[in-house]
Amino acid sequence: MSVWHDALEIGLLHLEETGLYCDGMTYVISHLLRKGGIPHRCFIGYVKDEKRGDLVAPHCWVKLEGDGDWVVDLRLRTWLGDDDEVPHGVFQTTKWSRFTYKGEPMVDIKMDEEIVAAMTDGKLSHVKVPERNDYSVPFLRDLL
């Protein structure tokens, strides 16, 4: 994972405690990425665990565009268990070949900042989406 993908995941993890399901979470993440000028697309479909045969449908997630196979999914573990063997956060689907993501693009919905703040129970103010080439994020600089 690149430093930028790490920073994005760390910034978005504040949303885990919002209680949003995958659809609401996807719209909130899309709002934040759009605001940060990060090209992406939202998807709705299903995720299948090829090893166990579990199927999560419907399911929503965000794919980062122009960035290979990077996905943002903070809700799959809600349905498949809080297990390190289940993808979570910002990740490349090719590194999780056990899981098949299959879906169609969702309708792009633009929401007001006030609506997103209400949906996130005020946690929106804690979320930092780094600029694409922003490697000067203070908490990352301290880790390096």
PDB file of N, CA and C in Angstrom, residues 25-63:
ATOM      1  N   MET A  25     -22.692   4.627   3.902  1.00  0.00           N
ATOM      2  CA  MET A  25     -21.240   4.771   4.017  1.00  0.00           C
ATOM      3  C   MET A  25     -20.630   5.092   2.655  1.00  0.00           C
ATOM      4  N   THR A  26     -21.106   4.425   1.619  1.00  0.00           N
ATOM      5  CA  THR A  26     -20.593   4.659   0.268  1.00  0.00           C
ATOM      6  C   THR A  26     -20.871   6.091  -0.169  1.00  0.00           C
ATOM      7  N   TYR A  27     -22.064   6.594   0.094  1.00  0.00           N
ATOM      8  CA  TYR A  27     -22.382   7.970  -0.281  1.00  0.00           C
ATOM      9  C   TYR A  27     -21.548   8.979   0.500  1.00  0.00           C
ATOM     10  N   VAL A  28     -21.312   8.714   1.784  1.00  0.00           N
ATOM     11  CA  VAL A  28     -20.492   9.622   2.594  1.00  0.00           C
ATOM     12  C   VAL A  28     -19.048   9.622   2.088  1.00  0.00           C
ATOM     13  N   ILE A  29     -18.496   8.440   1.845  1.00  0.00           N
ATOM     14  CA  ILE A  29     -17.124   8.350   1.328  1.00  0.00           C
ATOM     15  C   ILE A  29     -17.031   9.038  -0.026  1.00  0.00           C
ATOM     16  N   SER A  30     -18.018   8.846  -0.883  1.00  0.00           N
ATOM     17  CA  SER A  30     -18.039   9.496  -2.188  1.00  0.00           C
ATOM     18  C   SER A  30     -18.045  11.014  -2.031  1.00  0.00           C
ATOM     19  N   HIS A  31     -18.837  11.510  -1.113  1.00  0.00           N
ATOM     20  CA  HIS A  31     -18.895  12.948  -0.846  1.00  0.00           C
ATOM     21  C   HIS A  31     -17.502  13.476  -0.480  1.00  0.00           C
ATOM     22  N   LEU A  32     -16.827  12.765   0.421  1.00  0.00           N
ATOM     23  CA  LEU A  32     -15.503  13.193   0.877  1.00  0.00           C
ATOM     24  C   LEU A  32     -14.465  13.122  -0.245  1.00  0.00           C
ATOM     25  N   LEU A  33     -14.515  12.060  -1.029  1.00  0.00           N
ATOM     26  CA  LEU A  33     -13.571  11.925  -2.141  1.00  0.00           C
ATOM     27  C   LEU A  33     -13.816  12.993  -3.202  1.00  0.00           C
ATOM     28  N   ARG A  34     -15.084  13.261  -3.507  1.00  0.00           N
ATOM     29  CA  ARG A  34     -15.423  14.297  -4.488  1.00  0.00           C
ATOM     30  C   ARG A  34     -14.900  15.647  -4.005  1.00  0.00           C
ATOM     31  N   LYS A  35     -15.122  15.934  -2.727  1.00  0.00           N
ATOM     32  CA  LYS A  35     -14.660  17.185  -2.129  1.00  0.00           C
ATOM     33  C   LYS A  35     -13.132  17.306  -2.220  1.00  0.00           C
ATOM     34  N   GLY A  36     -12.442  16.168  -2.116  1.00  0.00           N
ATOM     35  CA  GLY A  36     -10.985  16.154  -2.201  1.00  0.00           C
ATOM     36  C   GLY A  36     -10.445  16.032  -3.615  1.00  0.00           C
ATOM     37  N   GLY A  37     -11.355  16.007  -4.609  1.00  0.00           N
ATOM     38  CA  GLY A  37     -10.922  15.910  -5.997  1.00  0.00           C
ATOM     39  C   GLY A  37     -10.358  14.544  -6.376  1.00  0.00           C
ATOM     40  N   ILE A  38     -10.773  13.502  -5.671  1.00  0.00           N
ATOM     41  CA  ILE A  38     -10.284  12.141  -5.919  1.00  0.00           C
ATOM     42  C   ILE A  38     -11.269  11.431  -6.850  1.00  0.00           C
ATOM     43  N   PRO A  39     -10.844  11.060  -8.056  1.00  0.00           N
ATOM     44  CA  PRO A  39     -11.749  10.359  -8.977  1.00  0.00           C
ATOM     45  C   PRO A  39     -12.117   8.974  -8.445  1.00  0.00           C
ATOM     46  N   HIS A  40     -13.397   8.666  -8.506  1.00  0.00           N
ATOM     47  CA  HIS A  40     -13.894   7.399  -7.969  1.00  0.00           C
ATOM     48  C   HIS A  40     -15.256   7.090  -8.573  1.00  0.00           C
ATOM     49  N   ARG A  41     -15.732   5.913  -8.285  1.00  0.00           N
ATOM     50  CA  ARG A  41     -17.075   5.514  -8.706  1.00  0.00           C
ATOM     51  C   ARG A  41     -17.657   4.613  -7.628  1.00  0.00           C
ATOM     52  N   CYS A  42     -18.938   4.796  -7.350  1.00  0.00           N
ATOM     53  CA  CYS A  42     -19.645   3.967  -6.371  1.00  0.00           C
ATOM     54  C   CYS A  42     -20.298   2.786  -7.081  1.00  0.00           C
ATOM     55  N   PHE A  43     -20.300   1.644  -6.411  1.00  0.00           N
ATOM     56  CA  PHE A  43     -20.872   0.432  -6.991  1.00  0.00           C
ATOM     57  C   PHE A  43     -21.868  -0.213  -6.042  1.00  0.00           C
ATOM     58  N   ILE A  44     -22.857  -0.899  -6.631  1.00  0.00           N
ATOM     59  CA  ILE A  44     -23.787  -1.731  -5.888  1.00  0.00           C
ATOM     60  C   ILE A  44     -23.820  -3.094  -6.573  1.00  0.00           C
ATOM     61  N   GLY A  45     -23.814  -4.123  -5.769  1.00  0.00           N
ATOM     62  CA  GLY A  45     -23.812  -5.477  -6.314  1.00  0.00           C
ATOM     63  C   GLY A  45     -23.690  -6.480  -5.194  1.00  0.00           C
ATOM     64  N   TYR A  46     -22.702  -7.349  -5.335  1.00  0.00           N
ATOM     65  CA  TYR A  46     -22.493  -8.352  -4.289  1.00  0.00           C
ATOM     66  C   TYR A  46     -21.007  -8.626  -4.115  1.00  0.00           C
ATOM     67  N   VAL A  47     -20.691  -9.213  -2.960  1.00  0.00           N
ATOM     68  CA  VAL A  47     -19.348  -9.712  -2.687  1.00  0.00           C
ATOM     69  C   VAL A  47     -19.507 -11.164  -2.279  1.00  0.00           C
ATOM     70  N   LYS A  48     -18.710 -12.023  -2.895  1.00  0.00           N
ATOM     71  CA  LYS A  48     -18.776 -13.448  -2.579  1.00  0.00           C
ATOM     72  C   LYS A  48     -17.447 -13.911  -1.998  1.00  0.00           C
ATOM     73  N   ASP A  49     -17.537 -14.620  -0.875  1.00  0.00           N
ATOM     74  CA  ASP A  49     -16.380 -15.279  -0.280  1.00  0.00           C
ATOM     75  C   ASP A  49     -16.279 -16.642  -0.951  1.00  0.00           C
ATOM     76  N   GLU A  50     -15.340 -16.792  -1.863  1.00  0.00           N
ATOM     77  CA  GLU A  50     -15.219 -18.014  -2.660  1.00  0.00           C
ATOM     78  C   GLU A  50     -14.825 -19.221  -1.810  1.00  0.00           C
ATOM     79  N   LYS A  51     -14.164 -18.990  -0.689  1.00  0.00           N
ATOM     80  CA  LYS A  51     -13.734 -20.093   0.180  1.00  0.00           C
ATOM     81  C   LYS A  51     -14.899 -20.661   0.984  1.00  0.00           C
ATOM     82  N   ARG A  52     -15.676 -19.770   1.580  1.00  0.00           N
ATOM     83  CA  ARG A  52     -16.789 -20.207   2.439  1.00  0.00           C
ATOM     84  C   ARG A  52     -18.123 -20.278   1.712  1.00  0.00           C
ATOM     85  N   GLY A  53     -18.201 -19.628   0.561  1.00  0.00           N
ATOM     86  CA  GLY A  53     -19.454 -19.602  -0.179  1.00  0.00           C
ATOM     87  C   GLY A  53     -20.422 -18.533   0.289  1.00  0.00           C
ATOM     88  N   ASP A  54     -20.011 -17.701   1.253  1.00  0.00           N
ATOM     89  CA  ASP A  54     -20.879 -16.625   1.743  1.00  0.00           C
ATOM     90  C   ASP A  54     -21.065 -15.567   0.660  1.00  0.00           C
ATOM     91  N   LEU A  55     -22.283 -15.032   0.586  1.00  0.00           N
ATOM     92  CA  LEU A  55     -22.616 -14.004  -0.390  1.00  0.00           C
ATOM     93  C   LEU A  55     -23.264 -12.837   0.341  1.00  0.00           C
ATOM     94  N   VAL A  56     -22.736 -11.642   0.124  1.00  0.00           N
ATOM     95  CA  VAL A  56     -23.302 -10.429   0.711  1.00  0.00           C
ATOM     96  C   VAL A  56     -23.949  -9.645  -0.421  1.00  0.00           C
ATOM     97  N   ALA A  57     -25.282  -9.551  -0.376  1.00  0.00           N
ATOM     98  CA  ALA A  57     -26.022  -8.848  -1.422  1.00  0.00           C
ATOM     99  C   ALA A  57     -27.311  -8.287  -0.837  1.00  0.00           C
ATOM    100  N   PRO A  58     -27.658  -7.078  -1.173  1.00  0.00           N
ATOM    101  CA  PRO A  58     -26.841  -6.146  -1.941  1.00  0.00           C
ATOM    102  C   PRO A  58     -25.704  -5.603  -1.078  1.00  0.00           C
ATOM    103  N   HIS A  59     -24.668  -5.142  -1.739  1.00  0.00           N
ATOM    104  CA  HIS A  59     -23.538  -4.526  -1.048  1.00  0.00           C
ATOM    105  C   HIS A  59     -23.046  -3.354  -1.889  1.00  0.00           C
ATOM    106  N   CYS A  60     -22.553  -2.315  -1.220  1.00  0.00           N
ATOM    107  CA  CYS A  60     -22.057  -1.113  -1.896  1.00  0.00           C
ATOM    108  C   CYS A  60     -20.616  -0.841  -1.479  1.00  0.00           C
ATOM    109  N   TRP A  61     -19.838  -0.301  -2.404  1.00  0.00           N
ATOM    110  CA  TRP A  61     -18.445   0.028  -2.140  1.00  0.00           C
ATOM    111  C   TRP A  61     -18.002   1.113  -3.109  1.00  0.00           C
ATOM    112  N   VAL A  62     -16.791   1.629  -2.898  1.00  0.00           N
ATOM    113  CA  VAL A  62     -16.226   2.684  -3.739  1.00  0.00           C
ATOM    114  C   VAL A  62     -14.973   2.141  -4.417  1.00  0.00           C
ATOM    115  N   LYS A  63     -14.862   2.407  -5.708  1.00  0.00           N
ATOM    116  CA  LYS A  63     -13.645   2.043  -6.459  1.00  0.00           C
ATOM    117  C   LYS A  63     -12.930   3.336  -6.831  1.00  0.00           C
TER     118      LYS A  63
END
